[in-house]
Amino acid sequence: MHDVTSGRRHVNDLIMLTACVLSALALFVLFGNRKAGGMIRISIGKAPDAATCDYSLDEDCFVSVSNDDLGLEVREFDRLEEALKYADEAAKDDLRDVNVIEIRNHGAHVLYANCPDGTCISTGTVSKTGQTICCLPHEVIVT
């Protein structure tokens, strides 16, 4: 006699294996195929009036963004010490929002922010299309 349950088990195993392979392929297509970005955009303020600055990920630098009711100031520095010195001076006035973004090794991350929560600092590095760092208290977005 032929055992029908072993044949069904074999078919069920094949169906399960096919589903796993297709799921893995779909996840790779959706998330694993992101391209490294060639540019980083820093947006400051609320849309649609946000100011934007674009930087190449091929050139290492430090960008200091300071903002208050009197206006916005964005400065680029070659050395970390200069950027932090400028940030410390700008942050002495408690009404001034300050962020320092480091662009290095084809990625960008927030090194310094005088916002209350520091979530933007702990977000880490963005280097691929679709990744974002947000500093909501300062209205700074890095994409």
mmCIF file of N, CA and C in Angstrom:
data_model
loop_
_atom_site.group_PDB
_atom_site.id
_atom_site.type_symbol
_atom_site.label_atom_id
_atom_site.label_comp_id
_atom_site.label_asym_id
_atom_site.label_seq_id
_atom_site.Cartn_x
_atom_site.Cartn_y
_atom_site.Cartn_z
ATOM 1 N N MET A 1 0.814 -1.192 0.000
ATOM 2 C CA MET A 1 0.000 0.000 0.000
ATOM 3 C C MET A 1 0.860 1.258 0.000
ATOM 4 N N HIS A 2 0.348 2.294 -0.615
ATOM 5 C CA HIS A 2 1.062 3.583 -0.706
ATOM 6 C C HIS A 2 0.658 4.475 0.463
ATOM 7 N N ASP A 3 1.652 5.097 1.102
ATOM 8 C CA ASP A 3 1.376 5.972 2.254
ATOM 9 C C ASP A 3 1.051 7.385 1.748
ATOM 10 N N VAL A 4 -0.199 7.800 1.818
ATOM 11 C CA VAL A 4 -0.659 9.090 1.314
ATOM 12 C C VAL A 4 -0.123 10.232 2.167
ATOM 13 N N THR A 5 0.014 10.048 3.484
ATOM 14 C CA THR A 5 0.451 11.140 4.363
ATOM 15 C C THR A 5 1.882 11.558 4.081
ATOM 16 N N SER A 6 2.767 10.660 3.697
ATOM 17 C CA SER A 6 4.145 11.057 3.402
ATOM 18 C C SER A 6 4.203 11.880 2.121
ATOM 19 N N GLY A 7 3.339 11.583 1.149
ATOM 20 C CA GLY A 7 3.272 12.366 -0.084
ATOM 21 C C GLY A 7 2.769 13.776 0.184
ATOM 22 N N ARG A 8 1.753 13.882 1.035
ATOM 23 C CA ARG A 8 1.229 15.209 1.398
ATOM 24 C C ARG A 8 2.262 16.016 2.177
ATOM 25 N N ARG A 9 2.967 15.336 3.061
ATOM 26 C CA ARG A 9 3.993 16.012 3.847
ATOM 27 C C ARG A 9 5.078 16.579 2.922
ATOM 28 N N HIS A 10 5.463 15.813 1.905
ATOM 29 C CA HIS A 10 6.467 16.264 0.944
ATOM 30 C C HIS A 10 5.972 17.499 0.185
ATOM 31 N N VAL A 11 4.715 17.494 -0.249
ATOM 32 C CA VAL A 11 4.129 18.638 -0.953
ATOM 33 C C VAL A 11 4.060 19.840 -0.026
ATOM 34 N N ASN A 12 3.648 19.641 1.224
ATOM 35 C CA ASN A 12 3.578 20.745 2.189
ATOM 36 C C ASN A 12 4.966 21.327 2.465
ATOM 37 N N ASP A 13 5.972 20.473 2.550
ATOM 38 C CA ASP A 13 7.346 20.957 2.742
ATOM 39 C C ASP A 13 7.797 21.801 1.560
ATOM 40 N N LEU A 14 7.473 21.364 0.356
ATOM 41 C CA LEU A 14 7.825 22.125 -0.843
ATOM 42 C C LEU A 14 7.131 23.483 -0.863
ATOM 43 N N ILE A 15 5.866 23.498 -0.486
ATOM 44 C CA ILE A 15 5.119 24.769 -0.445
ATOM 45 C C ILE A 15 5.731 25.702 0.596
ATOM 46 N N MET A 16 6.072 25.188 1.761
ATOM 47 C CA MET A 16 6.677 26.005 2.818
ATOM 48 C C MET A 16 8.038 26.536 2.385
ATOM 49 N N LEU A 17 8.851 25.715 1.749
ATOM 50 C CA LEU A 17 10.166 26.142 1.272
ATOM 51 C C LEU A 17 10.028 27.228 0.211
ATOM 52 N N THR A 18 9.108 27.075 -0.700
ATOM 53 C CA THR A 18 8.866 28.080 -1.739
ATOM 54 C C THR A 18 8.408 29.400 -1.118
ATOM 55 N N ALA A 19 7.518 29.344 -0.148
ATOM 56 C CA ALA A 19 7.036 30.561 0.528
ATOM 57 C C ALA A 19 8.181 31.279 1.237
ATOM 58 N N CYS A 20 9.069 30.533 1.879
ATOM 59 C CA CYS A 20 10.216 31.144 2.570
ATOM 60 C C CYS A 20 11.159 31.817 1.590
ATOM 61 N N VAL A 21 11.446 31.149 0.485
ATOM 62 C CA VAL A 21 12.344 31.726 -0.523
ATOM 63 C C VAL A 21 11.737 32.980 -1.116
ATOM 64 N N LEU A 22 10.452 32.958 -1.452
ATOM 65 C CA LEU A 22 9.789 34.139 -2.009
ATOM 66 C C LEU A 22 9.735 35.285 -1.004
ATOM 67 N N SER A 23 9.512 34.986 0.264
ATOM 68 C CA SER A 23 9.499 36.026 1.305
ATOM 69 C C SER A 23 10.875 36.665 1.447
ATOM 70 N N ALA A 24 11.909 35.855 1.455
ATOM 71 C CA ALA A 24 13.269 36.390 1.562
ATOM 72 C C ALA A 24 13.600 37.259 0.362
ATOM 73 N N LEU A 25 13.214 36.840 -0.823
ATOM 74 C CA LEU A 25 13.452 37.621 -2.032
ATOM 75 C C LEU A 25 12.703 38.955 -1.976
ATOM 76 N N ALA A 26 11.456 38.928 -1.516
ATOM 77 C CA ALA A 26 10.678 40.168 -1.398
ATOM 78 C C ALA A 26 11.313 41.127 -0.397
ATOM 79 N N LEU A 27 11.779 40.630 0.738
ATOM 80 C CA LEU A 27 12.441 41.487 1.731
ATOM 81 C C LEU A 27 13.712 42.097 1.167
ATOM 82 N N PHE A 28 14.470 41.323 0.402
ATOM 83 C CA PHE A 28 15.688 41.857 -0.201
ATOM 84 C C PHE A 28 15.365 42.968 -1.192
ATOM 85 N N VAL A 29 14.355 42.741 -2.020
ATOM 86 C CA VAL A 29 13.979 43.747 -3.007
ATOM 87 C C VAL A 29 13.507 45.024 -2.323
ATOM 88 N N LEU A 30 12.725 44.885 -1.243
ATOM 89 C CA LEU A 30 12.192 46.063 -0.569
ATOM 90 C C LEU A 30 13.239 46.813 0.256
ATOM 91 N N PHE A 31 14.091 46.087 1.001
ATOM 92 C CA PHE A 31 14.970 46.744 1.967
ATOM 93 C C PHE A 31 16.462 46.597 1.687
ATOM 94 N N GLY A 32 16.867 45.535 1.070
ATOM 95 C CA GLY A 32 18.295 45.274 0.909
ATOM 96 C C GLY A 32 18.905 45.884 -0.327
ATOM 97 N N ASN A 33 18.092 46.468 -1.173
ATOM 98 C CA ASN A 33 18.587 46.957 -2.437
ATOM 99 C C ASN A 33 18.675 48.484 -2.472
ATOM 100 N N ARG A 34 18.752 49.113 -1.314
ATOM 101 C CA ARG A 34 18.851 50.573 -1.284
ATOM 102 C C ARG A 34 20.224 51.003 -1.755
ATOM 103 N N LYS A 35 20.237 52.021 -2.589
ATOM 104 C CA LYS A 35 21.495 52.513 -3.126
ATOM 105 C C LYS A 35 22.105 53.516 -2.162
ATOM 106 N N ALA A 36 23.425 53.532 -2.148
ATOM 107 C CA ALA A 36 24.112 54.551 -1.366
ATOM 108 C C ALA A 36 23.835 55.898 -2.016
ATOM 109 N N GLY A 37 23.503 56.875 -1.198
ATOM 110 C CA GLY A 37 23.216 58.197 -1.730
ATOM 111 C C GLY A 37 24.494 58.961 -2.024
ATOM 112 N N GLY A 38 24.471 59.780 -3.036
ATOM 113 C CA GLY A 38 25.633 60.579 -3.385
ATOM 114 C C GLY A 38 25.591 61.961 -2.747
ATOM 115 N N MET A 39 24.394 62.349 -2.290
ATOM 116 C CA MET A 39 24.207 63.673 -1.693
ATOM 117 C C MET A 39 23.444 63.531 -0.384
ATOM 118 N N ILE A 40 23.646 64.514 0.465
ATOM 119 C CA ILE A 40 22.889 64.608 1.709
ATOM 120 C C ILE A 40 22.170 65.958 1.680
ATOM 121 N N ARG A 41 20.929 65.995 2.115
ATOM 122 C CA ARG A 41 20.178 67.254 2.167
ATOM 123 C C ARG A 41 19.840 67.555 3.611
ATOM 124 N N ILE A 42 20.144 68.782 4.027
ATOM 125 C CA ILE A 42 19.784 69.263 5.353
ATOM 126 C C ILE A 42 18.666 70.285 5.164
ATOM 127 N N SER A 43 17.510 69.999 5.752
ATOM 128 C CA SER A 43 16.359 70.901 5.670
ATOM 129 C C SER A 43 16.126 71.500 7.045
ATOM 130 N N ILE A 44 15.917 72.815 7.071
ATOM 131 C CA ILE A 44 15.713 73.517 8.330
ATOM 132 C C ILE A 44 14.418 74.309 8.228
ATOM 133 N N GLY A 45 13.523 74.109 9.180
ATOM 134 C CA GLY A 45 12.261 74.835 9.194
ATOM 135 C C GLY A 45 11.116 73.965 8.719
ATOM 136 N N LYS A 46 9.935 74.559 8.744
ATOM 137 C CA LYS A 46 8.726 73.843 8.370
ATOM 138 C C LYS A 46 8.491 73.953 6.865
ATOM 139 N N ALA A 47 8.055 72.831 6.274
ATOM 140 C CA ALA A 47 7.694 72.845 4.859
ATOM 141 C C ALA A 47 6.432 73.674 4.704
ATOM 142 N N PRO A 48 6.210 74.356 3.647
ATOM 143 C CA PRO A 48 6.994 74.426 2.427
ATOM 144 C C PRO A 48 8.074 75.504 2.449
ATOM 145 N N ASP A 49 8.216 76.189 3.576
ATOM 146 C CA ASP A 49 9.178 77.288 3.656
ATOM 147 C C ASP A 49 10.540 76.854 4.171
ATOM 148 N N ALA A 50 10.809 75.572 4.240
ATOM 149 C CA ALA A 50 12.074 75.076 4.793
ATOM 150 C C ALA A 50 13.248 75.493 3.911
ATOM 151 N N ALA A 51 14.330 75.876 4.577
ATOM 152 C CA ALA A 51 15.579 76.149 3.863
ATOM 153 C C ALA A 51 16.307 74.819 3.680
ATOM 154 N N THR A 52 16.948 74.627 2.543
ATOM 155 C CA THR A 52 17.666 73.373 2.295
ATOM 156 C C THR A 52 19.090 73.653 1.865
ATOM 157 N N CYS A 53 19.990 72.770 2.277
ATOM 158 C CA CYS A 53 21.389 72.812 1.872
ATOM 159 C C CYS A 53 21.788 71.410 1.446
ATOM 160 N N ASP A 54 22.427 71.275 0.300
ATOM 161 C CA ASP A 54 22.857 69.977 -0.208
ATOM 162 C C ASP A 54 24.373 69.858 -0.110
ATOM 163 N N TYR A 55 24.836 68.664 0.303
ATOM 164 C CA TYR A 55 26.267 68.393 0.444
ATOM 165 C C TYR A 55 26.584 67.048 -0.181
ATOM 166 N N SER A 56 27.757 66.959 -0.779
ATOM 167 C CA SER A 56 28.216 65.694 -1.348
ATOM 168 C C SER A 56 28.708 64.770 -0.238
ATOM 169 N N LEU A 57 28.367 63.504 -0.330
ATOM 170 C CA LEU A 57 28.871 62.528 0.631
ATOM 171 C C LEU A 57 30.307 62.117 0.313
ATOM 172 N N ASP A 58 30.840 62.608 -0.797
ATOM 173 C CA ASP A 58 32.216 62.292 -1.177
ATOM 174 C C ASP A 58 33.227 63.206 -0.494
ATOM 175 N N GLU A 59 32.769 64.315 0.079
ATOM 176 C CA GLU A 59 33.670 65.283 0.712
ATOM 177 C C GLU A 59 33.375 65.358 2.207
ATOM 178 N N ASP A 60 34.379 65.073 3.029
ATOM 179 C CA ASP A 60 34.222 65.115 4.479
ATOM 180 C C ASP A 60 34.169 66.557 4.963
ATOM 181 N N CYS A 61 33.232 66.856 5.854
ATOM 182 C CA CYS A 61 33.146 68.188 6.447
ATOM 183 C C CYS A 61 32.224 68.136 7.661
ATOM 184 N N PHE A 62 32.147 69.247 8.358
ATOM 185 C CA PHE A 62 31.259 69.429 9.493
ATOM 186 C C PHE A 62 30.360 70.611 9.169
ATOM 187 N N VAL A 63 29.063 70.459 9.389
ATOM 188 C CA VAL A 63 28.106 71.516 9.096
ATOM 189 C C VAL A 63 27.432 71.914 10.392
ATOM 190 N N SER A 64 27.501 73.196 10.709
ATOM 191 C CA SER A 64 26.833 73.719 11.891
ATOM 192 C C SER A 64 25.599 74.491 11.454
ATOM 193 N N VAL A 65 24.467 74.145 12.056
ATOM 194 C CA VAL A 65 23.201 74.808 11.758
ATOM 195 C C VAL A 65 22.735 75.480 13.031
ATOM 196 N N SER A 66 22.547 76.786 12.980
ATOM 197 C CA SER A 66 22.006 77.505 14.138
ATOM 198 C C SER A 66 20.825 78.347 13.674
ATOM 199 N N ASN A 67 19.798 78.377 14.516
ATOM 200 C CA ASN A 67 18.552 79.000 14.116
ATOM 201 C C ASN A 67 17.882 79.626 15.329
ATOM 202 N N ASP A 68 17.320 80.790 15.133
ATOM 203 C CA ASP A 68 16.486 81.432 16.153
ATOM 204 C C ASP A 68 15.488 82.337 15.458
ATOM 205 N N ASP A 69 14.773 83.140 16.230
ATOM 206 C CA ASP A 69 13.752 84.013 15.644
ATOM 207 C C ASP A 69 14.347 85.069 14.723
ATOM 208 N N LEU A 70 15.633 85.371 14.894
ATOM 209 C CA LEU A 70 16.268 86.399 14.072
ATOM 210 C C LEU A 70 16.774 85.868 12.741
ATOM 211 N N GLY A 71 16.941 84.561 12.630
ATOM 212 C CA GLY A 71 17.388 84.028 11.349
ATOM 213 C C GLY A 71 18.135 82.714 11.467
ATOM 214 N N LEU A 72 18.529 82.230 10.328
ATOM 215 C CA LEU A 72 19.195 80.946 10.176
ATOM 216 C C LEU A 72 20.639 81.176 9.742
ATOM 217 N N GLU A 73 21.543 80.372 10.301
ATOM 218 C CA GLU A 73 22.940 80.447 9.888
ATOM 219 C C GLU A 73 23.471 79.023 9.714
ATOM 220 N N VAL A 74 24.017 78.742 8.534
ATOM 221 C CA VAL A 74 24.610 77.445 8.231
ATOM 222 C C VAL A 74 26.066 77.691 7.855
ATOM 223 N N ARG A 75 26.962 76.995 8.545
ATOM 224 C CA ARG A 75 28.399 77.143 8.271
ATOM 225 C C ARG A 75 29.032 75.777 8.072
ATOM 226 N N GLU A 76 29.993 75.735 7.183
ATOM 227 C CA GLU A 76 30.724 74.500 6.903
ATOM 228 C C GLU A 76 32.148 74.633 7.435
ATOM 229 N N PHE A 77 32.626 73.571 8.098
ATOM 230 C CA PHE A 77 33.967 73.561 8.679
ATOM 231 C C PHE A 77 34.722 72.305 8.229
ATOM 232 N N ASP A 78 36.042 72.431 8.144
ATOM 233 C CA ASP A 78 36.879 71.280 7.806
ATOM 234 C C ASP A 78 37.276 70.477 9.039
ATOM 235 N N ARG A 79 37.313 71.159 10.189
ATOM 236 C CA ARG A 79 37.794 70.499 11.416
ATOM 237 C C ARG A 79 36.701 70.496 12.474
ATOM 238 N N LEU A 80 36.652 69.403 13.228
ATOM 239 C CA LEU A 80 35.658 69.242 14.287
ATOM 240 C C LEU A 80 35.797 70.318 15.356
ATOM 241 N N GLU A 81 37.019 70.628 15.738
ATOM 242 C CA GLU A 81 37.243 71.625 16.804
ATOM 243 C C GLU A 81 36.611 72.962 16.439
ATOM 244 N N GLU A 82 36.760 73.370 15.177
ATOM 245 C CA GLU A 82 36.188 74.651 14.741
ATOM 246 C C GLU A 82 34.656 74.609 14.796
ATOM 247 N N ALA A 83 34.076 73.502 14.357
ATOM 248 C CA ALA A 83 32.614 73.384 14.354
ATOM 249 C C ALA A 83 32.056 73.396 15.770
ATOM 250 N N LEU A 84 32.703 72.682 16.684
ATOM 251 C CA LEU A 84 32.220 72.640 18.070
ATOM 252 C C LEU A 84 32.426 73.967 18.781
ATOM 253 N N LYS A 85 33.518 74.658 18.478
ATOM 254 C CA LYS A 85 33.746 75.976 19.068
ATOM 255 C C LYS A 85 32.651 76.942 18.626
ATOM 256 N N TYR A 86 32.330 76.910 17.342
ATOM 257 C CA TYR A 86 31.262 77.758 16.839
ATOM 258 C C TYR A 86 29.922 77.380 17.473
ATOM 259 N N ALA A 87 29.657 76.080 17.599
ATOM 260 C CA ALA A 87 28.395 75.617 18.193
ATOM 261 C C ALA A 87 28.287 76.052 19.646
ATOM 262 N N ASP A 88 29.388 75.947 20.397
ATOM 263 C CA ASP A 88 29.372 76.378 21.799
ATOM 264 C C ASP A 88 29.072 77.863 21.918
ATOM 265 N N GLU A 89 29.681 78.667 21.046
ATOM 266 C CA GLU A 89 29.427 80.117 21.065
ATOM 267 C C GLU A 89 27.966 80.420 20.724
ATOM 268 N N ALA A 90 27.448 79.742 19.703
ATOM 269 C CA ALA A 90 26.061 79.980 19.288
ATOM 270 C C ALA A 90 25.073 79.499 20.343
ATOM 271 N N ALA A 91 25.411 78.417 21.051
ATOM 272 C CA ALA A 91 24.497 77.829 22.037
ATOM 273 C C ALA A 91 24.509 78.580 23.366
ATOM 274 N N LYS A 92 25.438 79.509 23.566
ATOM 275 C CA LYS A 92 25.450 80.276 24.820
ATOM 276 C C LYS A 92 24.149 81.027 25.010
ATOM 277 N N ASP A 93 23.586 81.460 23.906
ATOM 278 C CA ASP A 93 22.273 82.082 23.948
ATOM 279 C C ASP A 93 21.244 80.944 23.939
ATOM 280 N N ASP A 94 20.544 80.736 25.030
ATOM 281 C CA ASP A 94 19.621 79.604 25.165
ATOM 282 C C ASP A 94 18.486 79.633 24.150
ATOM 283 N N LEU A 95 18.279 80.755 23.502
ATOM 284 C CA LEU A 95 17.204 80.845 22.524
ATOM 285 C C LEU A 95 17.624 80.335 21.145
ATOM 286 N N ARG A 96 18.888 80.006 20.980
ATOM 287 C CA ARG A 96 19.416 79.584 19.678
ATOM 288 C C ARG A 96 19.460 78.058 19.595
ATOM 289 N N ASP A 97 18.887 77.499 18.540
ATOM 290 C CA ASP A 97 18.923 76.060 18.284
ATOM 291 C C ASP A 97 20.179 75.750 17.484
ATOM 292 N N VAL A 98 20.968 74.774 17.943
ATOM 293 C CA VAL A 98 22.233 74.462 17.276
ATOM 294 C C VAL A 98 22.347 72.951 17.054
ATOM 295 N N ASN A 99 22.734 72.583 15.834
ATOM 296 C CA ASN A 99 23.052 71.197 15.480
ATOM 297 C C ASN A 99 24.374 71.196 14.716
ATOM 298 N N VAL A 100 25.220 70.196 14.971
ATOM 299 C CA VAL A 100 26.439 69.996 14.188
ATOM 300 C C VAL A 100 26.339 68.620 13.539
ATOM 301 N N ILE A 101 26.436 68.611 12.211
ATOM 302 C CA ILE A 101 26.327 67.377 11.436
ATOM 303 C C ILE A 101 27.694 67.069 10.839
ATOM 304 N N GLU A 102 28.144 65.820 11.022
ATOM 305 C CA GLU A 102 29.406 65.387 10.432
ATOM 306 C C GLU A 102 29.112 64.566 9.180
ATOM 307 N N ILE A 103 29.785 64.934 8.090
ATOM 308 C CA ILE A 103 29.699 64.176 6.841
ATOM 309 C C ILE A 103 31.066 63.530 6.643
ATOM 310 N N ARG A 104 31.085 62.190 6.730
ATOM 311 C CA ARG A 104 32.363 61.476 6.625
ATOM 312 C C ARG A 104 32.116 60.028 6.209
ATOM 313 N N ASN A 105 33.056 59.487 5.474
ATOM 314 C CA ASN A 105 32.976 58.092 5.026
ATOM 315 C C ASN A 105 31.649 57.796 4.324
ATOM 316 N N HIS A 106 31.205 58.715 3.475
ATOM 317 C CA HIS A 106 29.990 58.562 2.673
ATOM 318 C C HIS A 106 28.729 58.411 3.514
ATOM 319 N N GLY A 107 28.705 59.074 4.673
ATOM 320 C CA GLY A 107 27.532 59.074 5.535
ATOM 321 C C GLY A 107 27.475 60.364 6.332
ATOM 322 N N ALA A 108 26.357 60.609 6.985
ATOM 323 C CA ALA A 108 26.187 61.811 7.803
ATOM 324 C C ALA A 108 25.499 61.442 9.108
ATOM 325 N N HIS A 109 25.939 62.090 10.195
ATOM 326 C CA HIS A 109 25.272 61.913 11.484
ATOM 327 C C HIS A 109 25.389 63.192 12.300
ATOM 328 N N VAL A 110 24.474 63.344 13.256
ATOM 329 C CA VAL A 110 24.468 64.526 14.117
ATOM 330 C C VAL A 110 25.411 64.268 15.288
ATOM 331 N N LEU A 111 26.424 65.128 15.419
ATOM 332 C CA LEU A 111 27.398 65.016 16.513
ATOM 333 C C LEU A 111 26.963 65.781 17.754
ATOM 334 N N TYR A 112 26.314 66.909 17.540
ATOM 335 C CA TYR A 112 25.974 67.802 18.652
ATOM 336 C C TYR A 112 24.614 68.427 18.376
ATOM 337 N N ALA A 113 23.797 68.533 19.406
ATOM 338 C CA ALA A 113 22.536 69.259 19.328
ATOM 339 C C ALA A 113 22.168 69.698 20.738
ATOM 340 N N ASN A 114 21.727 70.926 20.878
ATOM 341 C CA ASN A 114 21.324 71.393 22.201
ATOM 342 C C ASN A 114 19.809 71.270 22.405
ATOM 343 N N CYS A 115 19.211 70.326 21.702
ATOM 344 C CA CYS A 115 17.782 70.049 21.900
ATOM 345 C C CYS A 115 17.595 69.247 23.190
ATOM 346 N N PRO A 116 16.377 69.233 23.740
ATOM 347 C CA PRO A 116 16.176 68.580 25.035
ATOM 348 C C PRO A 116 16.291 67.052 25.022
ATOM 349 N N ASP A 117 15.968 66.395 23.910
ATOM 350 C CA ASP A 117 15.946 64.928 23.943
ATOM 351 C C ASP A 117 17.148 64.239 23.310
ATOM 352 N N GLY A 118 17.820 64.845 22.343
ATOM 353 C CA GLY A 118 19.009 64.249 21.729
ATOM 354 C C GLY A 118 18.736 63.044 20.851
ATOM 355 N N THR A 119 17.485 62.850 20.445
ATOM 356 C CA THR A 119 17.150 61.716 19.586
ATOM 357 C C THR A 119 17.919 61.759 18.276
ATOM 358 N N CYS A 120 18.139 62.950 17.755
ATOM 359 C CA CYS A 120 18.857 63.089 16.482
ATOM 360 C C CYS A 120 20.292 62.568 16.597
ATOM 361 N N ILE A 121 20.895 62.715 17.755
ATOM 362 C CA ILE A 121 22.267 62.235 17.966
ATOM 363 C C ILE A 121 22.291 60.712 18.018
ATOM 364 N N SER A 122 21.316 60.132 18.700
ATOM 365 C CA SER A 122 21.305 58.676 18.865
ATOM 366 C C SER A 122 20.767 57.930 17.642
ATOM 367 N N THR A 123 20.260 58.643 16.648
ATOM 368 C CA THR A 123 19.733 57.984 15.447
ATOM 369 C C THR A 123 20.826 57.246 14.687
ATOM 370 N N GLY A 124 22.029 57.794 14.677
ATOM 371 C CA GLY A 124 23.119 57.130 13.962
ATOM 372 C C GLY A 124 23.384 57.777 12.620
ATOM 373 N N THR A 125 24.007 57.014 11.727
ATOM 374 C CA THR A 125 24.467 57.530 10.442
ATOM 375 C C THR A 125 23.476 57.202 9.337
ATOM 376 N N VAL A 126 23.253 58.180 8.450
ATOM 377 C CA VAL A 126 22.481 57.940 7.234
ATOM 378 C C VAL A 126 23.447 57.961 6.058
ATOM 379 N N SER A 127 23.285 56.997 5.164
ATOM 380 C CA SER A 127 24.159 56.933 3.996
ATOM 381 C C SER A 127 23.437 56.428 2.759
ATOM 382 N N LYS A 128 22.221 55.942 2.930
ATOM 383 C CA LYS A 128 21.481 55.377 1.806
ATOM 384 C C LYS A 128 20.197 56.154 1.563
ATOM 385 N N THR A 129 19.732 56.092 0.346
ATOM 386 C CA THR A 129 18.497 56.743 -0.039
ATOM 387 C C THR A 129 17.356 56.247 0.842
ATOM 388 N N GLY A 130 16.562 57.174 1.359
ATOM 389 C CA GLY A 130 15.420 56.820 2.195
ATOM 390 C C GLY A 130 15.684 56.889 3.685
ATOM 391 N N GLN A 131 16.947 56.978 4.099
ATOM 392 C CA GLN A 131 17.258 57.090 5.526
ATOM 393 C C GLN A 131 17.121 58.548 5.956
ATOM 394 N N THR A 132 16.716 58.767 7.213
ATOM 395 C CA THR A 132 16.439 60.118 7.694
ATOM 396 C C THR A 132 16.850 60.273 9.147
ATOM 397 N N ILE A 133 17.366 61.448 9.467
ATOM 398 C CA ILE A 133 17.585 61.875 10.851
ATOM 399 C C ILE A 133 16.705 63.099 11.070
ATOM 400 N N CYS A 134 15.941 63.106 12.145
ATOM 401 C CA CYS A 134 15.065 64.242 12.457
ATOM 402 C C CYS A 134 15.394 64.810 13.824
ATOM 403 N N CYS A 135 15.538 66.117 13.898
ATOM 404 C CA CYS A 135 15.598 66.836 15.162
ATOM 405 C C CYS A 135 14.332 67.686 15.200
ATOM 406 N N LEU A 136 13.280 67.128 15.763
ATOM 407 C CA LEU A 136 11.990 67.815 15.743
ATOM 408 C C LEU A 136 11.992 69.128 16.519
ATOM 409 N N PRO A 137 12.634 69.203 17.709
ATOM 410 C CA PRO A 137 12.624 70.487 18.413
ATOM 411 C C PRO A 137 13.270 71.630 17.613
ATOM 412 N N HIS A 138 14.288 71.301 16.808
ATOM 413 C CA HIS A 138 14.993 72.325 16.031
ATOM 414 C C HIS A 138 14.512 72.399 14.584
ATOM 415 N N GLU A 139 13.587 71.514 14.217
ATOM 416 C CA GLU A 139 13.063 71.455 12.851
ATOM 417 C C GLU A 139 14.169 71.238 11.826
ATOM 418 N N VAL A 140 15.106 70.319 12.139
ATOM 419 C CA VAL A 140 16.208 69.975 11.239
ATOM 420 C C VAL A 140 16.014 68.531 10.780
ATOM 421 N N ILE A 141 16.077 68.327 9.471
ATOM 422 C CA ILE A 141 15.940 66.992 8.893
ATOM 423 C C ILE A 141 17.136 66.735 7.973
ATOM 424 N N VAL A 142 17.787 65.583 8.161
ATOM 425 C CA VAL A 142 18.920 65.180 7.338
ATOM 426 C C VAL A 142 18.487 63.954 6.554
ATOM 427 N N THR A 143 18.521 64.054 5.210
ATOM 428 C CA THR A 143 18.141 62.919 4.355
ATOM 429 C C THR A 143 19.182 62.668 3.295
#
